mmCIF file of C-alpha atoms in Angstrom:
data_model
loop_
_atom_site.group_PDB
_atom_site.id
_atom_site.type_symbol
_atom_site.label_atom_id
_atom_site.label_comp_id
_atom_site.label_asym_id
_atom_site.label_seq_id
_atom_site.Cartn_x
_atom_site.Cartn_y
_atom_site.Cartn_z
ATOM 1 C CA UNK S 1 42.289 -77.497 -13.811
ATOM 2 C CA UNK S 2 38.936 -76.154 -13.308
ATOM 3 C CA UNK S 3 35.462 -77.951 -14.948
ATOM 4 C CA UNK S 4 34.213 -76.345 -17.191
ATOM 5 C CA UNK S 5 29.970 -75.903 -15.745
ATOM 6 C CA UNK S 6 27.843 -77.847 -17.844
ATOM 7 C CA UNK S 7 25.658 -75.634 -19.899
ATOM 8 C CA UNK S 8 22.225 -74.605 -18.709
ATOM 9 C CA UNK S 9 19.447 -75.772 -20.388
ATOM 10 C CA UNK S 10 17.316 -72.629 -21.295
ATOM 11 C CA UNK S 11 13.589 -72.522 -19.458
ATOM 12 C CA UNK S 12 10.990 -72.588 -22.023
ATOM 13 C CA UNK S 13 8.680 -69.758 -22.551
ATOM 14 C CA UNK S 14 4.744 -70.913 -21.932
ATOM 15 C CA UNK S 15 2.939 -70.855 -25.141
ATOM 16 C CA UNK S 16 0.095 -68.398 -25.201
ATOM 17 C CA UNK S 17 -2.290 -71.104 -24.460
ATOM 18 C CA UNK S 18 -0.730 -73.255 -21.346
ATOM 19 C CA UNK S 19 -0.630 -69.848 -19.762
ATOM 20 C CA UNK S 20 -4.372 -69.400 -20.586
ATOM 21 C CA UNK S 21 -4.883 -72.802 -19.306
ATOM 22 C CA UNK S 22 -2.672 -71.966 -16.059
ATOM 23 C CA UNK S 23 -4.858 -68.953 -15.708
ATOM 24 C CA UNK S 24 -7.927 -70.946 -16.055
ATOM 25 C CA UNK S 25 -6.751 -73.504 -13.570
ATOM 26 C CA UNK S 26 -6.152 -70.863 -10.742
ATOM 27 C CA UNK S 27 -9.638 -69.463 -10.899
ATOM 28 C CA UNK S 28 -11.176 -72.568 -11.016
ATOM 29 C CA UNK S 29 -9.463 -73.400 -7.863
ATOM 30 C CA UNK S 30 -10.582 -69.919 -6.258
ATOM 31 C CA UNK S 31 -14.108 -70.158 -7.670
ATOM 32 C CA UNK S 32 -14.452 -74.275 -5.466
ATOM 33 C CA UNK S 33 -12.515 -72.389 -2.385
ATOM 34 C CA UNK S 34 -15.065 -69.464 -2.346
ATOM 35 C CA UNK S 35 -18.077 -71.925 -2.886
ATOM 36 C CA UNK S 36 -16.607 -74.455 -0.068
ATOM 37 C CA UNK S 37 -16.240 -70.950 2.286
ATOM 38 C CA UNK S 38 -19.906 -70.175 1.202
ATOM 39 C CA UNK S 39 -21.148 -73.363 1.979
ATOM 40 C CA UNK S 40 -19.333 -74.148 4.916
ATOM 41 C CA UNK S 41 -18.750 -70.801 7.163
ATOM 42 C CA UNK S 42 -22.438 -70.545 7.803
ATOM 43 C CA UNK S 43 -23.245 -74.233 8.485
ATOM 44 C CA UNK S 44 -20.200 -73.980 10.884
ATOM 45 C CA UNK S 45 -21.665 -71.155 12.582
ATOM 46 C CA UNK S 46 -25.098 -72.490 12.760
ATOM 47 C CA UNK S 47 -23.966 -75.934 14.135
ATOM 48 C CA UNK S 48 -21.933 -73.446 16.814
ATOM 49 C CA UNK S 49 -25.428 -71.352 17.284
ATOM 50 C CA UNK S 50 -27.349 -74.660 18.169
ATOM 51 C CA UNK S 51 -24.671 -75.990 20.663
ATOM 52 C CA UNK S 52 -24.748 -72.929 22.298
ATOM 53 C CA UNK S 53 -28.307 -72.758 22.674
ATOM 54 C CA UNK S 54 -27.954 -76.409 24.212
ATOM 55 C CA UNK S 55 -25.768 -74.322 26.964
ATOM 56 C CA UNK S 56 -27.374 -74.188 30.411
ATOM 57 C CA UNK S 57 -29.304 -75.544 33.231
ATOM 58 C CA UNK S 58 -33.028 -76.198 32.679
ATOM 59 C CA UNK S 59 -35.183 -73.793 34.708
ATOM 60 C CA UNK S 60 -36.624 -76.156 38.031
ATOM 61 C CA UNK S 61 -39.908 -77.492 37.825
ATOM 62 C CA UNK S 62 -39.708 -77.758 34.507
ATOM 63 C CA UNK S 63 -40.232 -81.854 34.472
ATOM 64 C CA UNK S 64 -43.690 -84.049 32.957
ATOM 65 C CA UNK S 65 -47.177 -82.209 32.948
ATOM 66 C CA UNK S 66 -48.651 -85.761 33.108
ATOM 67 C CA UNK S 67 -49.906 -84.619 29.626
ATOM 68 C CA UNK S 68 -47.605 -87.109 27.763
ATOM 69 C CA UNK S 69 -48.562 -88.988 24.417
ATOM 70 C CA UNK S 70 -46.913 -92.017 22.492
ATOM 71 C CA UNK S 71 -47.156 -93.573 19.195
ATOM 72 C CA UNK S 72 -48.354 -97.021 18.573
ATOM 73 C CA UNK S 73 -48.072 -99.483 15.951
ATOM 74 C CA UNK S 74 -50.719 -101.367 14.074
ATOM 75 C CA UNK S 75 -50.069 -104.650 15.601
ATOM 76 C CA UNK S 76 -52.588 -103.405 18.765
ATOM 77 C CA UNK S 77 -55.695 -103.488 16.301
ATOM 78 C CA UNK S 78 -55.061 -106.002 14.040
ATOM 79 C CA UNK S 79 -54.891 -109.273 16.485
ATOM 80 C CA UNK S 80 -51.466 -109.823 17.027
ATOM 81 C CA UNK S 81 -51.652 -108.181 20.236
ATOM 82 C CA UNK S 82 -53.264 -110.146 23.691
ATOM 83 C CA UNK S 83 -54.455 -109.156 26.640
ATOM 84 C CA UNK S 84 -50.663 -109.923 28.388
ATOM 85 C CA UNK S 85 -49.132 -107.180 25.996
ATOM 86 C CA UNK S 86 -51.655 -104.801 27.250
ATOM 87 C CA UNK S 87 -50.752 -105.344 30.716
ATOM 88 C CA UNK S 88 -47.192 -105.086 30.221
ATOM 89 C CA UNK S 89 -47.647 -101.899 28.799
ATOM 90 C CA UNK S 90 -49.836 -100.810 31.563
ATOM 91 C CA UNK S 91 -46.838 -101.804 33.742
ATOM 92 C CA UNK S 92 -43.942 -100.270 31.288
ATOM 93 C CA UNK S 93 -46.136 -96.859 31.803
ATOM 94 C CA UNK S 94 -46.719 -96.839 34.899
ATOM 95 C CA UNK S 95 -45.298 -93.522 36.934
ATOM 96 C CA UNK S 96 -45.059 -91.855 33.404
ATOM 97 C CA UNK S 97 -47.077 -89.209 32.128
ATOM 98 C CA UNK S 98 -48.356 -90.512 29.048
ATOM 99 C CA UNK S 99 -51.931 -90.118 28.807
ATOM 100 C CA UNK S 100 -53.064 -90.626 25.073
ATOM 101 C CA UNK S 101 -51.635 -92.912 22.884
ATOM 102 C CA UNK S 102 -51.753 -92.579 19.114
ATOM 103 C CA UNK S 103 -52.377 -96.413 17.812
ATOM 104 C CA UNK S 104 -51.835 -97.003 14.024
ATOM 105 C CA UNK S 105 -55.501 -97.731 13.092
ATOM 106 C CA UNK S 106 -54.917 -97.057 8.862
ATOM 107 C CA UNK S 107 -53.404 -96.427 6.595
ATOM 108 C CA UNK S 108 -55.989 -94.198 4.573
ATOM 109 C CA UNK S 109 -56.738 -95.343 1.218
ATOM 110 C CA UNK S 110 -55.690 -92.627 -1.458
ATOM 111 C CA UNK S 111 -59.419 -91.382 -1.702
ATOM 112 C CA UNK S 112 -59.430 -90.812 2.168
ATOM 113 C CA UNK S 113 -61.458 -93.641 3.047
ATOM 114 C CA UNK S 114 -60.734 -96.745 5.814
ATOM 115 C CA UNK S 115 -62.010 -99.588 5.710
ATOM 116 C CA UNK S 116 -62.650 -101.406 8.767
ATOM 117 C CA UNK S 117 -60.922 -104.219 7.909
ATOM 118 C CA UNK S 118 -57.763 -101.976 9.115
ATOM 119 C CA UNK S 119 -58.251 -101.833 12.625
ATOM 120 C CA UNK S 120 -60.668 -105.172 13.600
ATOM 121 C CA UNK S 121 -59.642 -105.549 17.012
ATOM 122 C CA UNK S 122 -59.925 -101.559 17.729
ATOM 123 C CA UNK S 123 -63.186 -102.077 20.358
ATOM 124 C CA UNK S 124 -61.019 -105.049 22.468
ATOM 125 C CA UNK S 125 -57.714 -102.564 22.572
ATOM 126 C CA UNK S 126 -59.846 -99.681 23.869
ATOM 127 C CA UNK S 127 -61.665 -101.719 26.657
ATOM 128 C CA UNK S 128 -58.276 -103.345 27.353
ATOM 129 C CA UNK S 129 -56.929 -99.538 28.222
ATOM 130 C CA UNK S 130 -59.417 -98.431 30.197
ATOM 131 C CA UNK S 131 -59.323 -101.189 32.420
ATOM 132 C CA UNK S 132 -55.322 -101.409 32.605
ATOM 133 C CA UNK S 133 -54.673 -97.766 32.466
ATOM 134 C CA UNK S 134 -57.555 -96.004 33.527
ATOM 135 C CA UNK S 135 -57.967 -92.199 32.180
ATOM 136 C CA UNK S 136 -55.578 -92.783 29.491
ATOM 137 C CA UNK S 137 -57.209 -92.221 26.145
ATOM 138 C CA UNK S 138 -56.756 -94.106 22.820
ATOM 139 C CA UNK S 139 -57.144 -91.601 19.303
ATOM 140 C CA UNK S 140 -56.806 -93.767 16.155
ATOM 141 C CA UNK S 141 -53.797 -92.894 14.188
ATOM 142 C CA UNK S 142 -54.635 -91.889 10.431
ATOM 143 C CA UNK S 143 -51.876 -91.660 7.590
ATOM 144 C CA UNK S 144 -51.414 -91.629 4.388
ATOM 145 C CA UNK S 145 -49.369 -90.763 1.878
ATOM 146 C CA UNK S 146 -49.758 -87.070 -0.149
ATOM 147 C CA UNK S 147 -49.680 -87.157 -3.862
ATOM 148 C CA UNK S 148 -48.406 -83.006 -3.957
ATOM 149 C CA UNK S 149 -49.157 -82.965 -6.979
ATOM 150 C CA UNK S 150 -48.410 -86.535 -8.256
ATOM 151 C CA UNK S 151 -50.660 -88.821 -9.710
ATOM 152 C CA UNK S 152 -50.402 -91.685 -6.404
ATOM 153 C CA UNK S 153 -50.950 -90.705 -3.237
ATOM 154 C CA UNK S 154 -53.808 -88.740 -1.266
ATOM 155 C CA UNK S 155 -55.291 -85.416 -2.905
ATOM 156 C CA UNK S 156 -55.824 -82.851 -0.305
ATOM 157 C CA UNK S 157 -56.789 -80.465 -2.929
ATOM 158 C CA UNK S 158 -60.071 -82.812 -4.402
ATOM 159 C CA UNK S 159 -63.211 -81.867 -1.866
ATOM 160 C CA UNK S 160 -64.107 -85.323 -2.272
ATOM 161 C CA UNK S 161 -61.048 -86.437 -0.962
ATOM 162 C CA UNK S 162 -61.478 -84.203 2.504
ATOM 163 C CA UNK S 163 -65.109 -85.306 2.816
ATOM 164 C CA UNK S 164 -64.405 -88.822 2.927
ATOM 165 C CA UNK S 165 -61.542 -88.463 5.396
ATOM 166 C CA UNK S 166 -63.782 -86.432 7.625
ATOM 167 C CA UNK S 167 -66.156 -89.422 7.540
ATOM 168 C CA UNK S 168 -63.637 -91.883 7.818
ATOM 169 C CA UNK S 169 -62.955 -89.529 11.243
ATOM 170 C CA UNK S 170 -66.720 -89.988 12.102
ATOM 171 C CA UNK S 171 -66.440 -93.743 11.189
ATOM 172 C CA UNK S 172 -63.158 -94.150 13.875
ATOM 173 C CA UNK S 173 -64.829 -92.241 16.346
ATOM 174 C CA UNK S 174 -68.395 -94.626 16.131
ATOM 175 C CA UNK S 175 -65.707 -97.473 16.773
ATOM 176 C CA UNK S 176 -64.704 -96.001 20.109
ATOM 177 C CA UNK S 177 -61.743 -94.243 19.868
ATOM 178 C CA UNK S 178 -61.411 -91.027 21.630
ATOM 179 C CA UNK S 179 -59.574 -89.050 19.220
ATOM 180 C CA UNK S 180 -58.270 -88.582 15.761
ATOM 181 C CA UNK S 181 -54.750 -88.280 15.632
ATOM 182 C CA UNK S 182 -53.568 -87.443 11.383
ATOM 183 C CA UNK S 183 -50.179 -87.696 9.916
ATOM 184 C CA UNK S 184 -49.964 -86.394 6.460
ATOM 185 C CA UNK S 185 -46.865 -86.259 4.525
ATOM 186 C CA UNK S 186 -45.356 -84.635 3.208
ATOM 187 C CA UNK S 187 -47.185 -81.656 3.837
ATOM 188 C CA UNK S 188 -46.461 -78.277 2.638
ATOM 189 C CA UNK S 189 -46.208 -75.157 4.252
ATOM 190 C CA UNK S 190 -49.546 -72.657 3.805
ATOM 191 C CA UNK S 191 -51.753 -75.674 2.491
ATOM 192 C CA UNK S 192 -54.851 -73.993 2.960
ATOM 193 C CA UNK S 193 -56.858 -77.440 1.889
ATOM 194 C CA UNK S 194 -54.760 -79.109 5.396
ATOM 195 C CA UNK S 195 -56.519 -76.226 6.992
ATOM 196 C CA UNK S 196 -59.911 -76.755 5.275
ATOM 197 C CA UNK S 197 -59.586 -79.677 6.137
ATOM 198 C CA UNK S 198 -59.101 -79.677 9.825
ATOM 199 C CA UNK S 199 -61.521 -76.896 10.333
ATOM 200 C CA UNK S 200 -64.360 -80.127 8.815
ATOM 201 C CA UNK S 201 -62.632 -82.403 11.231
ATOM 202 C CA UNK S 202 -62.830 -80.087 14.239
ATOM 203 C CA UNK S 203 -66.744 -80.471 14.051
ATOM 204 C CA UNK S 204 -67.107 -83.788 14.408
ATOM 205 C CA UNK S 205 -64.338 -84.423 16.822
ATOM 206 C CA UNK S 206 -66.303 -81.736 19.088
ATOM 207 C CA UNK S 207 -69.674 -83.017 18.521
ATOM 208 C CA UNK S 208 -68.718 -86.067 19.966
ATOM 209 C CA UNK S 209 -66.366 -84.580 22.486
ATOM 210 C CA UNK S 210 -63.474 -86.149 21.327
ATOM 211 C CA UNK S 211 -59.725 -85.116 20.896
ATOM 212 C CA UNK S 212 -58.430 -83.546 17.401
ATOM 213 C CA UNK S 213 -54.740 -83.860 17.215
ATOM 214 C CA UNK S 214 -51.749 -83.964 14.007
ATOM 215 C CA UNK S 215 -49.033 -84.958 13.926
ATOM 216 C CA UNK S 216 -46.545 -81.572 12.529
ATOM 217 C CA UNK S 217 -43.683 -80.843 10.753
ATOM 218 C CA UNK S 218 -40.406 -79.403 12.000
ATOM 219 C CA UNK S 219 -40.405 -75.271 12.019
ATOM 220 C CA UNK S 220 -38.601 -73.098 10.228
ATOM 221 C CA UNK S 221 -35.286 -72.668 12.130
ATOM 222 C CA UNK S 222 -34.402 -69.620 10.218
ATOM 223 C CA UNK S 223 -37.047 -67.421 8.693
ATOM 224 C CA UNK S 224 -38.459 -68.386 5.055
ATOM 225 C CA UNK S 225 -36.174 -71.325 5.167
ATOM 226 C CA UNK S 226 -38.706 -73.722 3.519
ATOM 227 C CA UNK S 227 -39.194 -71.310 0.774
ATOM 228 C CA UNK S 228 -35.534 -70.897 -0.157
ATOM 229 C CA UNK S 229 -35.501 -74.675 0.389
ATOM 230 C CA UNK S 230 -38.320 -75.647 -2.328
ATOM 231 C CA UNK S 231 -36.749 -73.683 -4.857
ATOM 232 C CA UNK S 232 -34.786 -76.629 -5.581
ATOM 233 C CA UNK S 233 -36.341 -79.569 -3.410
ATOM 234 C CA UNK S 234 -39.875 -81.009 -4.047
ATOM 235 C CA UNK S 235 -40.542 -81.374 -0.402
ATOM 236 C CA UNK S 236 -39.443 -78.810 2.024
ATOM 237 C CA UNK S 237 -38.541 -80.267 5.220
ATOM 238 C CA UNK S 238 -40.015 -77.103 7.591
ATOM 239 C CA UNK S 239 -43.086 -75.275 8.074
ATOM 240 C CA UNK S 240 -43.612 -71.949 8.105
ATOM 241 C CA UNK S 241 -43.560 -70.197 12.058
ATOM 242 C CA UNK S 242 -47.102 -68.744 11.059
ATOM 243 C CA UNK S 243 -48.535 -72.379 9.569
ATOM 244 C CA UNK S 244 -47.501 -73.938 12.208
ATOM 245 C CA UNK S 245 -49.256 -71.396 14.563
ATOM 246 C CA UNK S 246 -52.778 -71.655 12.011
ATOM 247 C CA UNK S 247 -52.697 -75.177 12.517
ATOM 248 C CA UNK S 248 -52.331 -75.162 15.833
ATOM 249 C CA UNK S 249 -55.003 -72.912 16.342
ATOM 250 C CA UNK S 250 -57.241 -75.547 14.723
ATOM 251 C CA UNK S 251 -56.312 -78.734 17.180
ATOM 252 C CA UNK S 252 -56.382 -79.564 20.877
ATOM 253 C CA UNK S 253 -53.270 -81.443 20.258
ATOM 254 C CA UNK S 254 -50.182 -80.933 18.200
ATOM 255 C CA UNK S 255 -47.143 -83.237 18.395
ATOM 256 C CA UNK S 256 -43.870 -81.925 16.917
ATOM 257 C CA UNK S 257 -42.098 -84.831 14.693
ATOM 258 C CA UNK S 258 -39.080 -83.424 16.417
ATOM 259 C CA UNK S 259 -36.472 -85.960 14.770
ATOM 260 C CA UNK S 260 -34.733 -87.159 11.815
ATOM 261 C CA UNK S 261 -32.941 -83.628 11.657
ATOM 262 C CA UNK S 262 -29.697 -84.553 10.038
ATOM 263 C CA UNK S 263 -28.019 -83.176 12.744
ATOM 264 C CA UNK S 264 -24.721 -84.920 13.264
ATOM 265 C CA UNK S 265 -24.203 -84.341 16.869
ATOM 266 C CA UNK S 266 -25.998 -84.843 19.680
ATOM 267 C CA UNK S 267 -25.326 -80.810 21.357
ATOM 268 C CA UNK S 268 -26.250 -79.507 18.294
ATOM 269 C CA UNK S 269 -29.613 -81.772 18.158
ATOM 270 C CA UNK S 270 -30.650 -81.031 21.513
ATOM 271 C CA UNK S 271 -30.169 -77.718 20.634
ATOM 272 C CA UNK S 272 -32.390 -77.788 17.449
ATOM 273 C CA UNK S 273 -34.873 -79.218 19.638
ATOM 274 C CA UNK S 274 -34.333 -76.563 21.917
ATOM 275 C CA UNK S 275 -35.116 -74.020 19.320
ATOM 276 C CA UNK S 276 -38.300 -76.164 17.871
ATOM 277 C CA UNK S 277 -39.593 -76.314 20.836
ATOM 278 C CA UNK S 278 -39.428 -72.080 21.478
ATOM 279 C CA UNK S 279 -40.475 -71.942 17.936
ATOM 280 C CA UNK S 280 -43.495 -74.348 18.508
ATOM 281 C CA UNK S 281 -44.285 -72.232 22.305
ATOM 282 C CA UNK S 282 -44.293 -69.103 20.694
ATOM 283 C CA UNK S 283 -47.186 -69.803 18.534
ATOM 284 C CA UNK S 284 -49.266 -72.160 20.023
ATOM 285 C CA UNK S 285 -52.174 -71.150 22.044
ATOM 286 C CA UNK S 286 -52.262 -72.114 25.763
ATOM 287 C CA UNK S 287 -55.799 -73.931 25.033
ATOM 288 C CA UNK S 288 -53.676 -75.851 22.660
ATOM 289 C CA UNK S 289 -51.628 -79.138 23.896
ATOM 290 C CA UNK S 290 -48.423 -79.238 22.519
ATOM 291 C CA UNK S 291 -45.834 -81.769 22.736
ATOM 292 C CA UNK S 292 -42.261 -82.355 20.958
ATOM 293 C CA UNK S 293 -41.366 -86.207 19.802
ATOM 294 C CA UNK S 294 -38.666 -88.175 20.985
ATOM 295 C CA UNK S 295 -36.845 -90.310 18.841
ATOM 296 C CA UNK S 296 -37.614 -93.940 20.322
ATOM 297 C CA UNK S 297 -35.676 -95.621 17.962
ATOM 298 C CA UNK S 298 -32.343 -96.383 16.328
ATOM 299 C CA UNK S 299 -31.103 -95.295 12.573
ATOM 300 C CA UNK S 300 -28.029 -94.550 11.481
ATOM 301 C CA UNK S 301 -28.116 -92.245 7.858
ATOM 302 C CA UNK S 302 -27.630 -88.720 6.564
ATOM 303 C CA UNK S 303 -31.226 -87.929 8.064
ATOM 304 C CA UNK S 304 -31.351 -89.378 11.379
ATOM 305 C CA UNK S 305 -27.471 -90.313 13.085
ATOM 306 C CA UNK S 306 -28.584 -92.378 16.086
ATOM 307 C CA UNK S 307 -25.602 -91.269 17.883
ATOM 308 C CA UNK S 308 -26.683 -88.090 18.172
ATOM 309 C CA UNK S 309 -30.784 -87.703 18.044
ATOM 310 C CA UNK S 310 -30.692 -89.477 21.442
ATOM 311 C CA UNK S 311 -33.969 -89.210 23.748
ATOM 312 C CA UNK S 312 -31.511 -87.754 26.513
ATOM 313 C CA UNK S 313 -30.712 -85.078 24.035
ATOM 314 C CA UNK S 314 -34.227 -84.303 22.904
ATOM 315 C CA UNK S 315 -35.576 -84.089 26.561
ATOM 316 C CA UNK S 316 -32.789 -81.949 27.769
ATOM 317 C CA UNK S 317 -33.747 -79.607 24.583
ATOM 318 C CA UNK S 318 -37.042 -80.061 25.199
ATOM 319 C CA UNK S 319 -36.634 -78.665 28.472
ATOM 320 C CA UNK S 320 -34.615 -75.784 27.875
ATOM 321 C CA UNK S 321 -36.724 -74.269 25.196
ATOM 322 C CA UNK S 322 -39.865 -75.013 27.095
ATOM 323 C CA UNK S 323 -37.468 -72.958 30.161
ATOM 324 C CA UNK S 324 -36.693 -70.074 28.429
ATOM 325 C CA UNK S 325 -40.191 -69.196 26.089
ATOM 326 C CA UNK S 326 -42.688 -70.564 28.749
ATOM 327 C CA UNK S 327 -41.871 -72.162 31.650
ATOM 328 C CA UNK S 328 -45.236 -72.063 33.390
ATOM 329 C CA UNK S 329 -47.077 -73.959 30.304
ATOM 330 C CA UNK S 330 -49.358 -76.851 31.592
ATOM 331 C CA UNK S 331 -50.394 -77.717 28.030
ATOM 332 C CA UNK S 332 -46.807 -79.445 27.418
ATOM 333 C CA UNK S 333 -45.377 -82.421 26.679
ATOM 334 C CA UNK S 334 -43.530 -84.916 25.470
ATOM 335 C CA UNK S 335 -44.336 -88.130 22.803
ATOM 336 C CA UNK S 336 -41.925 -91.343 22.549
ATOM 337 C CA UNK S 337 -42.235 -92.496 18.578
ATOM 338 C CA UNK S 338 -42.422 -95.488 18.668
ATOM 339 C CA UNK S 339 -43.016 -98.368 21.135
ATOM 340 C CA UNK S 340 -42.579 -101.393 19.000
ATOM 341 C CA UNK S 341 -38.611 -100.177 18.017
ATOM 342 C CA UNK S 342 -37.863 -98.679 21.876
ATOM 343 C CA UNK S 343 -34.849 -99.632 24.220
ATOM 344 C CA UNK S 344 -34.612 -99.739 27.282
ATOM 345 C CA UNK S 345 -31.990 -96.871 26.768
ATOM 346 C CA UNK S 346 -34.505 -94.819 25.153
ATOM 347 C CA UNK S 347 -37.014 -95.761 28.370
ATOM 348 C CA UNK S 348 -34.383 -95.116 30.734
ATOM 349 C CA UNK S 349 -33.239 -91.481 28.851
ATOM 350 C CA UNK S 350 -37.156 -90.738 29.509
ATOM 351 C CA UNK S 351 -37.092 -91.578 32.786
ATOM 352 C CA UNK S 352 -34.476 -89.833 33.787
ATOM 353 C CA UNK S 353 -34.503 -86.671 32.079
ATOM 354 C CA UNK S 354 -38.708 -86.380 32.307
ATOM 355 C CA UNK S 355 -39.575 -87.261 34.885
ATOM 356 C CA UNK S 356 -37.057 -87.331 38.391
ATOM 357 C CA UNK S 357 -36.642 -84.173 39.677
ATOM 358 C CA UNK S 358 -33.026 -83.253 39.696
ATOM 359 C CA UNK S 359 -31.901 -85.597 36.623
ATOM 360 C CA UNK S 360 -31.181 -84.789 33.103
ATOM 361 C CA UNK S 361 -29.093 -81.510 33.992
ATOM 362 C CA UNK S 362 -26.094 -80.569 32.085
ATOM 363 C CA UNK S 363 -23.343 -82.659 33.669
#
């Protein structure tokens, strides 16, 4: 005999408001995939853009100018350093083509002074360098901190403020030092007191026939970017194409901080410094020096992934931008940052990539 089917159990209808809820659900789910696709599809394609422009073979001859810079810390001027660590550095630069080297001599104090209590043993490390590394020029390194705004930090904006850094350029220059190397951040785009500023400091650097260089910000890698940036970020990372080119107008030297780019992988960083450094040619003057930083240390975080913003990857980049916008420039080069956290990997990289003809191609 046949069993009977069990009865079905009837499927409830949806109230009125779990289907509004349903509803809800769905387009909430559509609204995150179309902001992830917004988000996403163009930072995909712009990580593809810069590892294609890291494609390619470096045009020949385009190795060291002999116009190289580096960065140095604060321990040269303040007496920790002797008269051994100057020739070992004599030695460690020997066959390179560093020729200035920017030594920590500050910080400024917020109302642009310096006292001379910051940099005591300035006269010895100068002497030292001429006699170990002769025609190789030491500019004191001035920083500080900008207040943007702020109540702490230095006020670009106060006259007072620029007038006593422009003395405290004379004052560094009385000491000995051949230049004035500055490194303000962060520094917005279109400050016209930066440029005030450096038009005051380009005086006295000539008068006494000494060098006038700064330490810049990263360009813009596309159009306006550090506009659309600081509508929702205090400091914009970027300059403006056309700052960058005003300020460089105003310098003999102008060093590209050409690291800590958050980018995560080390084609697509020697690839943004392949575009910085077009960027950077394309509005610099020839009678300007211009050189793009290398990254002569190790961090690992969301700004700077050591894995990637290697120095082999920022020479290589270095050298196909400089290939492809102006390959013939003599006022190039390149500026390790900084010599007290450097490798022998990051020395090597240099070496290699800088340097030897033949080295540092695409393998």
């Amino acid at each position: 005999m046949a069993t009977a089917a069990p009865p079905s159990t009837p499927t409830p209808t949806p109230t009125p408001a779990a289907a509004r809820r349903r509803r809800r659900l769905r387009l909430a789910r559509r609204a995150v995939l179309g902001v992830l696709l917004v988000l996403f599809v163009p930072l995909l394609a712009a990580q593809a853009a810069l590892r294609i422009n890291y494609a390619g073979d470096p045009a020949d001859g385009t190795y060291t100018r002999d116009r190289d810079a580096m960065w140095l810390g604060h321990a040269w001027v303040d007496g920790r350093k002797k008269d051994a660590d100057v020739t070992a550095l004599a030695q460690r630069l020997e066959g390179t083509g560093i020729r200035d080297l920017y030594v920590h001599s500050g910080p400024l104090e917020h109302d642009g002074t310096l006292p001379e209590s910051a940099y005591p043993r300035a006269r010895w490390l100068i002497d030292a360098v001429h006699r170990e590394l002769p025609g190789v020029r030491v500019q004191a390194f001035l920083g500080d901190v900008l207040a943007n705004g702020g109540p702490d930090g230095l006020h670009l904006d106060r006259a007072a403020t620029r007038a006593e850094i422009v003395r405290s350029a004379g004052q560094v220059l009385d000491a000995g030092y051949e230049g004035v190397h500055l490194d303000l951040e962060p520094l917005h785009s279109d400050d016209r007191d930066y440029l005030s500023l450096l038009d005051d400091l380009r005086d006295v650097t000539r008068a006494q026939e000494a060098q006038l260089s700064v330490a810049a910000h990263q360009i813009d890698p596309l159009p306006e970017l550090h506009s659309v940036v600081g509508l929702w970020a205090d400091h914009p990372k970027w300059w403006s194409q056309k700052f960058f080119g005003q300020v460089a107008r105003r310098v003999d030297q102008i060093a590209v901080m050409s690291y800590d780019t958050a980018q995560p992988l080390e084609g697509t960083y020697g690839g943004y410094v392949a575009l910085q450094t077009s960027l950077a040619l394309e509005v610099t003057p020839p009678t300007t020096h211009l050189l793009m930083g290398l990254p002569f240390y190790y961090e690992s975080n969301f700004s700077h992934w050591g894995h990637a913003e290697t120095v082999a990857a920022a020479v290589r980049g270095a050298r196909l931008g400089l290939s492809r916008t102006d390959p013939d420039r003599e006022l190039f080069g390149l500026a390790p940052y900084i010599d007290f956290a450097a490798t022998e990997t990051n020395w090597q990289e240099y070496r290699e990539g800088w340097l030897e003809p033949g080295a540092g191609r695409r393998p």
